[in-house]
Short mmCIF file of N, CA, C and O in Angstrom, two decimals:
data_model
loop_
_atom_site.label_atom_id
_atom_site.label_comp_id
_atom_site.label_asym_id
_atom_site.label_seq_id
_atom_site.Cartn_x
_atom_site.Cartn_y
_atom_site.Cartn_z
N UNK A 28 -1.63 -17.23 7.93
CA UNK A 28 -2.19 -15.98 8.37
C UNK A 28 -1.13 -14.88 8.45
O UNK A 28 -1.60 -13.74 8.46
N UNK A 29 0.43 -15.00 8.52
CA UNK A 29 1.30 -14.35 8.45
C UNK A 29 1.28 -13.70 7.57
O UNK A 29 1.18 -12.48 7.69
N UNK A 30 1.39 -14.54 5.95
CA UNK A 30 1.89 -14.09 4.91
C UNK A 30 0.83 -13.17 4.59
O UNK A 30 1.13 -12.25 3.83
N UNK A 31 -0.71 -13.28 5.15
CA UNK A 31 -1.41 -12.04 4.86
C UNK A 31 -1.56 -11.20 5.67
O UNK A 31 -2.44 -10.47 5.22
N UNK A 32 -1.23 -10.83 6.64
CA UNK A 32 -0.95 -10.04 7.40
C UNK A 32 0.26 -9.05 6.88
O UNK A 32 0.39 -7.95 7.40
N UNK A 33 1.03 -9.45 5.96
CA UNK A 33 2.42 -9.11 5.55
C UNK A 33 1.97 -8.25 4.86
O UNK A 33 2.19 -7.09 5.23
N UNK A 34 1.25 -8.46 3.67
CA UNK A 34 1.06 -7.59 2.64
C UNK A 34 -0.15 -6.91 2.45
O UNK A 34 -0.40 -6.22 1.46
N UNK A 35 -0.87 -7.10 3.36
CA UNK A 35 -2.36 -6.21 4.01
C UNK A 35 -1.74 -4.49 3.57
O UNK A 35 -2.56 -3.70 3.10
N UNK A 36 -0.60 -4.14 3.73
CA UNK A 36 -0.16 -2.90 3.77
C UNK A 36 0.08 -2.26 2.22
O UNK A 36 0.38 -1.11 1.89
N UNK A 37 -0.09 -3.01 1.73
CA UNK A 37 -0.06 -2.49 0.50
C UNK A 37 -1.23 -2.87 -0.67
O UNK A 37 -1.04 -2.88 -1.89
N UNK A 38 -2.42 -3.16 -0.01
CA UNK A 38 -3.83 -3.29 -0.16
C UNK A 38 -4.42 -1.76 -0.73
O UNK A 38 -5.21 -1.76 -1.68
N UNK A 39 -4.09 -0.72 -0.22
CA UNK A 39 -4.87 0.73 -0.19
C UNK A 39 -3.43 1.42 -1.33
O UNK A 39 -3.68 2.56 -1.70
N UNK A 40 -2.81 1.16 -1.57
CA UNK A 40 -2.16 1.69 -2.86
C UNK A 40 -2.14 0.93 -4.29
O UNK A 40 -2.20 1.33 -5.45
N UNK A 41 -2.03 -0.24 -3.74
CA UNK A 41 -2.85 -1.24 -4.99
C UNK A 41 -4.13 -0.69 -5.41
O UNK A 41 -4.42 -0.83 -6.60
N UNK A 42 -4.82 -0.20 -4.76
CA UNK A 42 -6.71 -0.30 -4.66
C UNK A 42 -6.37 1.07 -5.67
O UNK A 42 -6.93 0.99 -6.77
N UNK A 43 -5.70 2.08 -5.49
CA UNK A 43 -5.37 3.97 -5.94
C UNK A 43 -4.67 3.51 -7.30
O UNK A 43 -4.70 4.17 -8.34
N UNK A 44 -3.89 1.95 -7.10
CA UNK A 44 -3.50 2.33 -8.80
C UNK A 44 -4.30 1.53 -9.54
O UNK A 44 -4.24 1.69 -10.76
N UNK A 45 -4.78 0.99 -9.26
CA UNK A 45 -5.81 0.41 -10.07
C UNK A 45 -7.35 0.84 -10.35
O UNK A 45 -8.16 0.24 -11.06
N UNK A 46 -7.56 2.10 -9.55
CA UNK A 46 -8.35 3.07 -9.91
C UNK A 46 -7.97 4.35 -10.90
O UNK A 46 -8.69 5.02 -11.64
N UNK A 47 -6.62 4.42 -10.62
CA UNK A 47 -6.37 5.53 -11.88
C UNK A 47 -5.71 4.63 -13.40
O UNK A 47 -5.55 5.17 -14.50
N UNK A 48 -5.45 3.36 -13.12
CA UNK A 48 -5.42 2.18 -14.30
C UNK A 48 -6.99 2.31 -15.04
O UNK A 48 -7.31 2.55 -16.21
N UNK A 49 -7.69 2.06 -13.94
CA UNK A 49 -9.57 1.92 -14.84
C UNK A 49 -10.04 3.47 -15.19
O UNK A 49 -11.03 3.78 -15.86
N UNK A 50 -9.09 4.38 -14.57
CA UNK A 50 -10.02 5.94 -14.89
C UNK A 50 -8.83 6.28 -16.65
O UNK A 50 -9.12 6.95 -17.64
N UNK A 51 -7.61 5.52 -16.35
CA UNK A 51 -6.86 5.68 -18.33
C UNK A 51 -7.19 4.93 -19.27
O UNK A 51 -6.91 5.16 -20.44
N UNK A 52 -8.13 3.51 -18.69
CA UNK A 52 -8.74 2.50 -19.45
C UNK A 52 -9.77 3.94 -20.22
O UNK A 52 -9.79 4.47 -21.33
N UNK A 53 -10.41 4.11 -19.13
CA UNK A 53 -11.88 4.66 -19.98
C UNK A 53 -11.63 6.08 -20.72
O UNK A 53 -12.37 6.46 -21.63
N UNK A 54 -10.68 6.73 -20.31
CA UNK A 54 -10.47 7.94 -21.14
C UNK A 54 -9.90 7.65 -22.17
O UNK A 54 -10.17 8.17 -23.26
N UNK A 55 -8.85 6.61 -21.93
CA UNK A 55 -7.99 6.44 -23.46
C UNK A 55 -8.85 6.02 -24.68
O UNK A 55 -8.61 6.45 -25.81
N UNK A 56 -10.01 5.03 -24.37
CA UNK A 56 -10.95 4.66 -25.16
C UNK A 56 -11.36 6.02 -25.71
O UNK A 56 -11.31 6.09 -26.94
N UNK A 57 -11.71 6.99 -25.14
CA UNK A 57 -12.69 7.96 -25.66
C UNK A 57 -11.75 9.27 -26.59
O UNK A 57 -12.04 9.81 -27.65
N UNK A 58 -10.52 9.47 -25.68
CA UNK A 58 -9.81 10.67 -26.22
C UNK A 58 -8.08 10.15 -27.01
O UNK A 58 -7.32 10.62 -27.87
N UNK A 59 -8.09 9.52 -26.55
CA UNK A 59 -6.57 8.76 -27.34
C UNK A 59 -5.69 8.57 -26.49
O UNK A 59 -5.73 7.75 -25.57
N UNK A 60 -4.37 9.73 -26.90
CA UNK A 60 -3.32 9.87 -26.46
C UNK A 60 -3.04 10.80 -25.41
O UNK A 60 -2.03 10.99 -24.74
N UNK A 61 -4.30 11.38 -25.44
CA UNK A 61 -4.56 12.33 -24.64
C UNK A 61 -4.89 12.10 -23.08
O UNK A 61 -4.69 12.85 -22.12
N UNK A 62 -5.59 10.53 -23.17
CA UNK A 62 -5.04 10.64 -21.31
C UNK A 62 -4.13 10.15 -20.76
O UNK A 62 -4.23 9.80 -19.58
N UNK A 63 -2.69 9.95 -21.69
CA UNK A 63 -1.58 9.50 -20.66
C UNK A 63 -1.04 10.34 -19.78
O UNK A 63 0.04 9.98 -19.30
N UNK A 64 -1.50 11.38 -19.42
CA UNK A 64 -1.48 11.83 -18.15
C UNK A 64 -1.85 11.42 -16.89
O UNK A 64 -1.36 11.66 -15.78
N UNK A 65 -2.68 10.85 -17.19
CA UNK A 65 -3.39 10.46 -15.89
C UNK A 65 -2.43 9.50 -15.61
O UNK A 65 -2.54 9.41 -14.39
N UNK A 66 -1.64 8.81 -15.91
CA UNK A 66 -1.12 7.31 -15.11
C UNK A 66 -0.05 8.58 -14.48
O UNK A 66 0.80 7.87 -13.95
N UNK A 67 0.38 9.97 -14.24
CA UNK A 67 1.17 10.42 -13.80
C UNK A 67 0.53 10.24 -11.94
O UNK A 67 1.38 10.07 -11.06
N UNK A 68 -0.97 10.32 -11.56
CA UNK A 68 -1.40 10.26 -10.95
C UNK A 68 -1.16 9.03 -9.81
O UNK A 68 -1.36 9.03 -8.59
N UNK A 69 -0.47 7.71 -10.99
CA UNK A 69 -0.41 6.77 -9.74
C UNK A 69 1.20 6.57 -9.68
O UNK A 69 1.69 5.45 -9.60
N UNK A 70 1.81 7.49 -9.70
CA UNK A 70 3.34 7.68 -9.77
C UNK A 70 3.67 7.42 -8.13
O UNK A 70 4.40 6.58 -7.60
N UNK A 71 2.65 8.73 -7.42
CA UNK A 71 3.22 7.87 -5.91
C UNK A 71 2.94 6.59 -4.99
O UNK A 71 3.43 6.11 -3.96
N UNK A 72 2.22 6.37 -5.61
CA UNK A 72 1.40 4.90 -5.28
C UNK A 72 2.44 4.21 -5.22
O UNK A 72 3.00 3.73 -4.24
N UNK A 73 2.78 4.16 -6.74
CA UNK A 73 4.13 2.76 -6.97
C UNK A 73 4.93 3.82 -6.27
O UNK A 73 3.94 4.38 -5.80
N UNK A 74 5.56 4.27 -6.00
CA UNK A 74 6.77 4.58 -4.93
C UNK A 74 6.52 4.15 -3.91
O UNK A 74 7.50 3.76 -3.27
N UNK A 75 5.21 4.02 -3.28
CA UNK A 75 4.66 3.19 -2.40
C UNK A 75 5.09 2.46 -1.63
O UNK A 75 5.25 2.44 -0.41
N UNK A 76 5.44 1.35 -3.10
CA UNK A 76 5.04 0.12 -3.38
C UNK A 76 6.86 -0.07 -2.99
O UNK A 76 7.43 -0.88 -2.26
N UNK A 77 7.33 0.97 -3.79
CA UNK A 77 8.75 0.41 -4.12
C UNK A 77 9.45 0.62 -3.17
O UNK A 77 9.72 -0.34 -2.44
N UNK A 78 10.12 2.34 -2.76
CA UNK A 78 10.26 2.38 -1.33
C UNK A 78 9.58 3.33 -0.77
O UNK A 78 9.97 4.43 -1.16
N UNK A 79 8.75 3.36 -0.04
CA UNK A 79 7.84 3.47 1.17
C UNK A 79 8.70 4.60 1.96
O UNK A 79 9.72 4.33 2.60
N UNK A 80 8.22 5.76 1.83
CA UNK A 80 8.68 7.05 2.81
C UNK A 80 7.56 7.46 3.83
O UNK A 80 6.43 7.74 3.44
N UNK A 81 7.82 7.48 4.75
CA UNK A 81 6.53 7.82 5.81
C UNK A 81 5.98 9.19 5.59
O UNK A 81 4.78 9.43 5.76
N UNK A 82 6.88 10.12 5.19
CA UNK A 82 6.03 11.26 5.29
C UNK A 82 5.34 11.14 3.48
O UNK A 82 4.11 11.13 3.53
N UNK A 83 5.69 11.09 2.58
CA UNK A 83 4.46 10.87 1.62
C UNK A 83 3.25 9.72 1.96
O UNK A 83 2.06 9.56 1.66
N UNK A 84 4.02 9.21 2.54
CA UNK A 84 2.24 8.59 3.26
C UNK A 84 1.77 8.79 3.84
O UNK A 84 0.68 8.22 3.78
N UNK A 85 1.91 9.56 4.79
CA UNK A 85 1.02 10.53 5.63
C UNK A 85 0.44 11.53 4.32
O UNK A 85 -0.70 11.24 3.93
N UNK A 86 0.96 12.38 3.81
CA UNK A 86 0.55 13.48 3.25
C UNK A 86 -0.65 12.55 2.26
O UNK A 86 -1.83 12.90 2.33
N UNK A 87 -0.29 11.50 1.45
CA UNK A 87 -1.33 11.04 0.25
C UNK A 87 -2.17 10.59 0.84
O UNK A 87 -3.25 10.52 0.26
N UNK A 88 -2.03 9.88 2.77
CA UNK A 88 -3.39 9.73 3.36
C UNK A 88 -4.07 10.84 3.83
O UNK A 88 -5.26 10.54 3.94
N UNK A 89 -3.88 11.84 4.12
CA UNK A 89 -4.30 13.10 4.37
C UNK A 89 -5.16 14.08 3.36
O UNK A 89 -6.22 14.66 3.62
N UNK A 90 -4.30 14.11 1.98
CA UNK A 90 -4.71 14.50 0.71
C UNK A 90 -6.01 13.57 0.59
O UNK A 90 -7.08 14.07 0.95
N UNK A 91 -6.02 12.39 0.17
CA UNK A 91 -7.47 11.42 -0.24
C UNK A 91 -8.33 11.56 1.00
O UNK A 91 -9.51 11.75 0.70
N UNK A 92 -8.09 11.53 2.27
CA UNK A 92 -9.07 12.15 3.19
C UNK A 92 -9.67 13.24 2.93
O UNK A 92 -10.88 13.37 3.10
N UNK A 93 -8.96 14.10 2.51
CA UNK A 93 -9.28 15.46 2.50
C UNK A 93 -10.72 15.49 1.28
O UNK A 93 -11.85 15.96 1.35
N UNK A 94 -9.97 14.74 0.23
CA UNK A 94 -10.79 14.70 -1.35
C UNK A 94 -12.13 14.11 -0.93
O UNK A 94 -13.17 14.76 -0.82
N UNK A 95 -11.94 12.59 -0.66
CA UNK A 95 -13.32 12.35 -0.10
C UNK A 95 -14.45 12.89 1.04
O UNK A 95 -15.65 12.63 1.14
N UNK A 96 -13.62 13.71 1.84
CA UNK A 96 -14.52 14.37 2.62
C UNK A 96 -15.38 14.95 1.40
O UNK A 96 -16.48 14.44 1.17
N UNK A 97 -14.98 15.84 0.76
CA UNK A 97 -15.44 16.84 -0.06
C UNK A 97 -16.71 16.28 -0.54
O UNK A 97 -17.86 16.73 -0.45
N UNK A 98 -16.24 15.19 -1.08
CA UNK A 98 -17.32 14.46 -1.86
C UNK A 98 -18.37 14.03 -1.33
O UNK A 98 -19.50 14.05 -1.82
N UNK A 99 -17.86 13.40 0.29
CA UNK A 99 -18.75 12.85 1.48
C UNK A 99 -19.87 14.02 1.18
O UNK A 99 -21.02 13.76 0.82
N UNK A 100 -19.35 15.37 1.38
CA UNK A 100 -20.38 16.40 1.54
C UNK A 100 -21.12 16.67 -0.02
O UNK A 100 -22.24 17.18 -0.14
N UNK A 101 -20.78 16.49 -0.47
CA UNK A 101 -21.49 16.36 -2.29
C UNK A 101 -22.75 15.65 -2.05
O UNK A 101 -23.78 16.11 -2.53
N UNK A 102 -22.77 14.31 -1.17
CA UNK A 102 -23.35 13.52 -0.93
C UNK A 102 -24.36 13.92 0.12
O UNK A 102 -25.43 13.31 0.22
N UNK A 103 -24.05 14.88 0.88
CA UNK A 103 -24.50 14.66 1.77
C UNK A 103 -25.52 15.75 1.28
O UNK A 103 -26.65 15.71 1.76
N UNK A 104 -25.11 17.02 0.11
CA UNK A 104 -25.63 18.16 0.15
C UNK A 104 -27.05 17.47 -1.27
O UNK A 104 -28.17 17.93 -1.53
N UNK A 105 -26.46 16.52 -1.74
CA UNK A 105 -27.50 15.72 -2.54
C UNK A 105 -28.87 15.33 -1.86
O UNK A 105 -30.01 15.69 -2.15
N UNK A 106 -28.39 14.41 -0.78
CA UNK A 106 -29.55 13.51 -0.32
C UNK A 106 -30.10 15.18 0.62
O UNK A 106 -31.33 15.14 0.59
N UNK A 107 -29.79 16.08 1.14
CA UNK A 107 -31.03 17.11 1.67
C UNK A 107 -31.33 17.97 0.80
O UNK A 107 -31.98 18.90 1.28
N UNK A 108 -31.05 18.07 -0.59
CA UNK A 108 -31.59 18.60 -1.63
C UNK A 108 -31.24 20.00 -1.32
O UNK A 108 -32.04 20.90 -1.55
N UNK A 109 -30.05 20.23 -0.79
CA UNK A 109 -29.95 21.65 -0.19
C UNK A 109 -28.97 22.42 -2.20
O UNK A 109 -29.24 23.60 -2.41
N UNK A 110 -28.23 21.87 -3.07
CA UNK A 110 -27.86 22.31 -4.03
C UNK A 110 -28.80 21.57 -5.09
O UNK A 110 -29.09 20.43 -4.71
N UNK A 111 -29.24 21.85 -6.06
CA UNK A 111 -29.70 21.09 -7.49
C UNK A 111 -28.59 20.65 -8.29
O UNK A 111 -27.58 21.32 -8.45
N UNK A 112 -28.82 19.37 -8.85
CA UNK A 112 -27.85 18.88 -9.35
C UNK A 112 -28.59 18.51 -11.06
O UNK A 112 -29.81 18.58 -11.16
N UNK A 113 -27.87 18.20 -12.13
CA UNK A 113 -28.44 17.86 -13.25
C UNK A 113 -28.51 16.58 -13.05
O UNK A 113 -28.15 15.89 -12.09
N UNK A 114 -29.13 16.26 -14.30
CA UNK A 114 -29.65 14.89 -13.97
C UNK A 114 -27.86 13.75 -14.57
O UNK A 114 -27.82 12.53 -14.42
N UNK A 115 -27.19 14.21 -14.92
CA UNK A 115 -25.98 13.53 -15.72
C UNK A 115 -24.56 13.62 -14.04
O UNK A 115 -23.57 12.91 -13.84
N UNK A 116 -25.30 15.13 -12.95
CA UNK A 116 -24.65 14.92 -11.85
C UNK A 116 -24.83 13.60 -10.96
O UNK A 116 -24.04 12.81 -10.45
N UNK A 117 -26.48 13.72 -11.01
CA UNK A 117 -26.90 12.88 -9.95
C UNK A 117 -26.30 11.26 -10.68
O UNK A 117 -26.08 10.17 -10.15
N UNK A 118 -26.24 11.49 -11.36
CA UNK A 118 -25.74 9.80 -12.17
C UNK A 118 -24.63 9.48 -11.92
O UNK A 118 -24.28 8.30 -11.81
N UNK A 119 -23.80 10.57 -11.77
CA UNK A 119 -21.98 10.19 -11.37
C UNK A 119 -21.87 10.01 -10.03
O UNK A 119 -21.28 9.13 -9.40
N UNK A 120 -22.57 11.06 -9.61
CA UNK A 120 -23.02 10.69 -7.79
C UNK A 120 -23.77 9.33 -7.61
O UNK A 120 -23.68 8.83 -6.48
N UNK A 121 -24.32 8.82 -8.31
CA UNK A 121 -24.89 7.47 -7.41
C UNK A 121 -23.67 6.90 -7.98
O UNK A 121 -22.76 6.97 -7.16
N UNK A 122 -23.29 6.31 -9.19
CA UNK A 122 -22.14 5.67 -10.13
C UNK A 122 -21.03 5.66 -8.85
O UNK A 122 -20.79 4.67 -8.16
N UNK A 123 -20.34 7.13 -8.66
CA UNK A 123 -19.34 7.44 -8.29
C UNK A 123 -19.29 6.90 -5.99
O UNK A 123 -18.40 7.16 -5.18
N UNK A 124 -20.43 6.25 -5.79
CA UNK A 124 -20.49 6.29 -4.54
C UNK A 124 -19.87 5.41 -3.67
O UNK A 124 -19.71 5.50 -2.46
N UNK A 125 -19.48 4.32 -4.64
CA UNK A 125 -18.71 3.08 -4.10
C UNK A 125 -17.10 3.85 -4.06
O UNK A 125 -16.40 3.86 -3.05
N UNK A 126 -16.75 4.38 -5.18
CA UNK A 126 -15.32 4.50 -5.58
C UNK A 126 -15.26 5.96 -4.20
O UNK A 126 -14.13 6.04 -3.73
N UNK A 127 -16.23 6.98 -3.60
CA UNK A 127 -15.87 7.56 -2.57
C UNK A 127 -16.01 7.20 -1.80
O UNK A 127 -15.55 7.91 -0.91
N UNK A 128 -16.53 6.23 -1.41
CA UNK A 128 -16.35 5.72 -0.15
C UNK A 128 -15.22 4.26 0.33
O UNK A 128 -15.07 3.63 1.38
N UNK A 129 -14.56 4.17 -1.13
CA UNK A 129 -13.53 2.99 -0.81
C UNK A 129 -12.45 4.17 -0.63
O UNK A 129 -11.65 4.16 0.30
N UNK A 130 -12.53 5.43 -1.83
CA UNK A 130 -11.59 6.12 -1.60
C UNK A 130 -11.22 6.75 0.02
O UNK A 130 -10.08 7.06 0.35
N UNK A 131 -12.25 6.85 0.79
CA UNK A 131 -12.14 7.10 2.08
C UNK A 131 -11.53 5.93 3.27
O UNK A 131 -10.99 6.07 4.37
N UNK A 132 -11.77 5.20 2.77
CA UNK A 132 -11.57 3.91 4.05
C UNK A 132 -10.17 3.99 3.62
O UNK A 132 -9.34 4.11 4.52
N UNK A 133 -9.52 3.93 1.73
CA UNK A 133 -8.44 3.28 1.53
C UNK A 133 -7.44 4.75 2.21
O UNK A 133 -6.25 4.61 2.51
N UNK A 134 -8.02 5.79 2.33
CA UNK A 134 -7.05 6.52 2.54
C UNK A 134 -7.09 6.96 3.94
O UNK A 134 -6.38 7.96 4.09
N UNK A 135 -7.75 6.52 5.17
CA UNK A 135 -7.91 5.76 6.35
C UNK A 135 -6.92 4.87 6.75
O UNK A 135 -6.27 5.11 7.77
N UNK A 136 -6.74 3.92 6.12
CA UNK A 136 -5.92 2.88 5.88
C UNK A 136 -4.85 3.00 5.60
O UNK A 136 -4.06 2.06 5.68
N UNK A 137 -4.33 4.76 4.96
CA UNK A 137 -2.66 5.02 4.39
C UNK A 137 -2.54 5.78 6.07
O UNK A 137 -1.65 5.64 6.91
N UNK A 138 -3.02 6.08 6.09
CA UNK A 138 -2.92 6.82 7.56
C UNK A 138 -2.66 6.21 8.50
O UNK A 138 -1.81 6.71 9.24
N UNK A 139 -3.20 4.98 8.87
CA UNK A 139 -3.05 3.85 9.87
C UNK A 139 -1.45 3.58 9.86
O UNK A 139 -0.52 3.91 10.61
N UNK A 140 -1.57 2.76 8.57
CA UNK A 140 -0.36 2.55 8.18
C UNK A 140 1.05 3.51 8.58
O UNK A 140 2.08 3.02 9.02
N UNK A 141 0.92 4.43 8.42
CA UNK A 141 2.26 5.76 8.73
C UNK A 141 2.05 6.08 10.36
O UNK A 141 2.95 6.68 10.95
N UNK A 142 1.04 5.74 10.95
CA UNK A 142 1.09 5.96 12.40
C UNK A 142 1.41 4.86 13.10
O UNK A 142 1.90 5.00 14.23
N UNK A 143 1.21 3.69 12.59
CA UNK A 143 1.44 2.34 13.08
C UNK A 143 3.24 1.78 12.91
O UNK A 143 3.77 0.81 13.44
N UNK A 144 3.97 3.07 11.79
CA UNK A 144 5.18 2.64 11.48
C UNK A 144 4.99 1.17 10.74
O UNK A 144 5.53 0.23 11.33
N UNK A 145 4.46 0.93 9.79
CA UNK A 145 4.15 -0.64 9.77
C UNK A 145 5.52 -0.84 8.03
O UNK A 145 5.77 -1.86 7.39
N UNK A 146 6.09 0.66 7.82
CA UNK A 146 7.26 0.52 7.04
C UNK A 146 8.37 0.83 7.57
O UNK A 146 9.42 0.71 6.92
#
């Protein structure tokens, strides 16, 4: 129970690069060379990983809080029908509902982490 307790902390940056790993899977398929940009995205992740600075982890848990709120409210402005959405929106919004709401817990979880000192 130790040894997972140990590395529980690096659960929610694993989870961020392996979401922008599956978001260069699917673009590279479609556009080429053109989305190796995106792996620039999980650049601080693995610094993370490698050495661990408290204040970028505060800020990247703060930042993905911030993002998924946004979205929280996307969601929220969906289900009271208060904006119209196309029908190719509402599809990324249901699609997209797991990945905002892990994105919220996981960046919950970077936050914990930098208040808990747990690096």
């Amino acid at each position: 129970m130790n040894a997972i307790s140990k590395y529980t902390k690096f659960i929610p940056y694993l989870y961020f690069i392996s979401i922008v790993a599956y978001w260069f899977t699917m673009v590279n398929r479609s556009e080429g060379i053109s989305a190796y940009p995106i792996l620039l995205f999980a650049i601080p992740f693995l610094w993370q990983l490698i050495k661990p600075n408290r204040k970028l982890n505060f800020s990247l848990g703060i930042v993905f809080v911030c993002l998924s709120s946004y979205l929280i409210l996307a969601y929220l402005f969906n289900i009271l029908n208060i904006m119209n959405w196309s029908e190719s929106a509402q599809r990324l919004l249901f699609y997209g509902g797991v990945l905002v709401f892990g994105n919220f817990v996981m960046s919950l979880w970077i936050i914990r982490n930098s208040i808990k000192k747990v690096f």
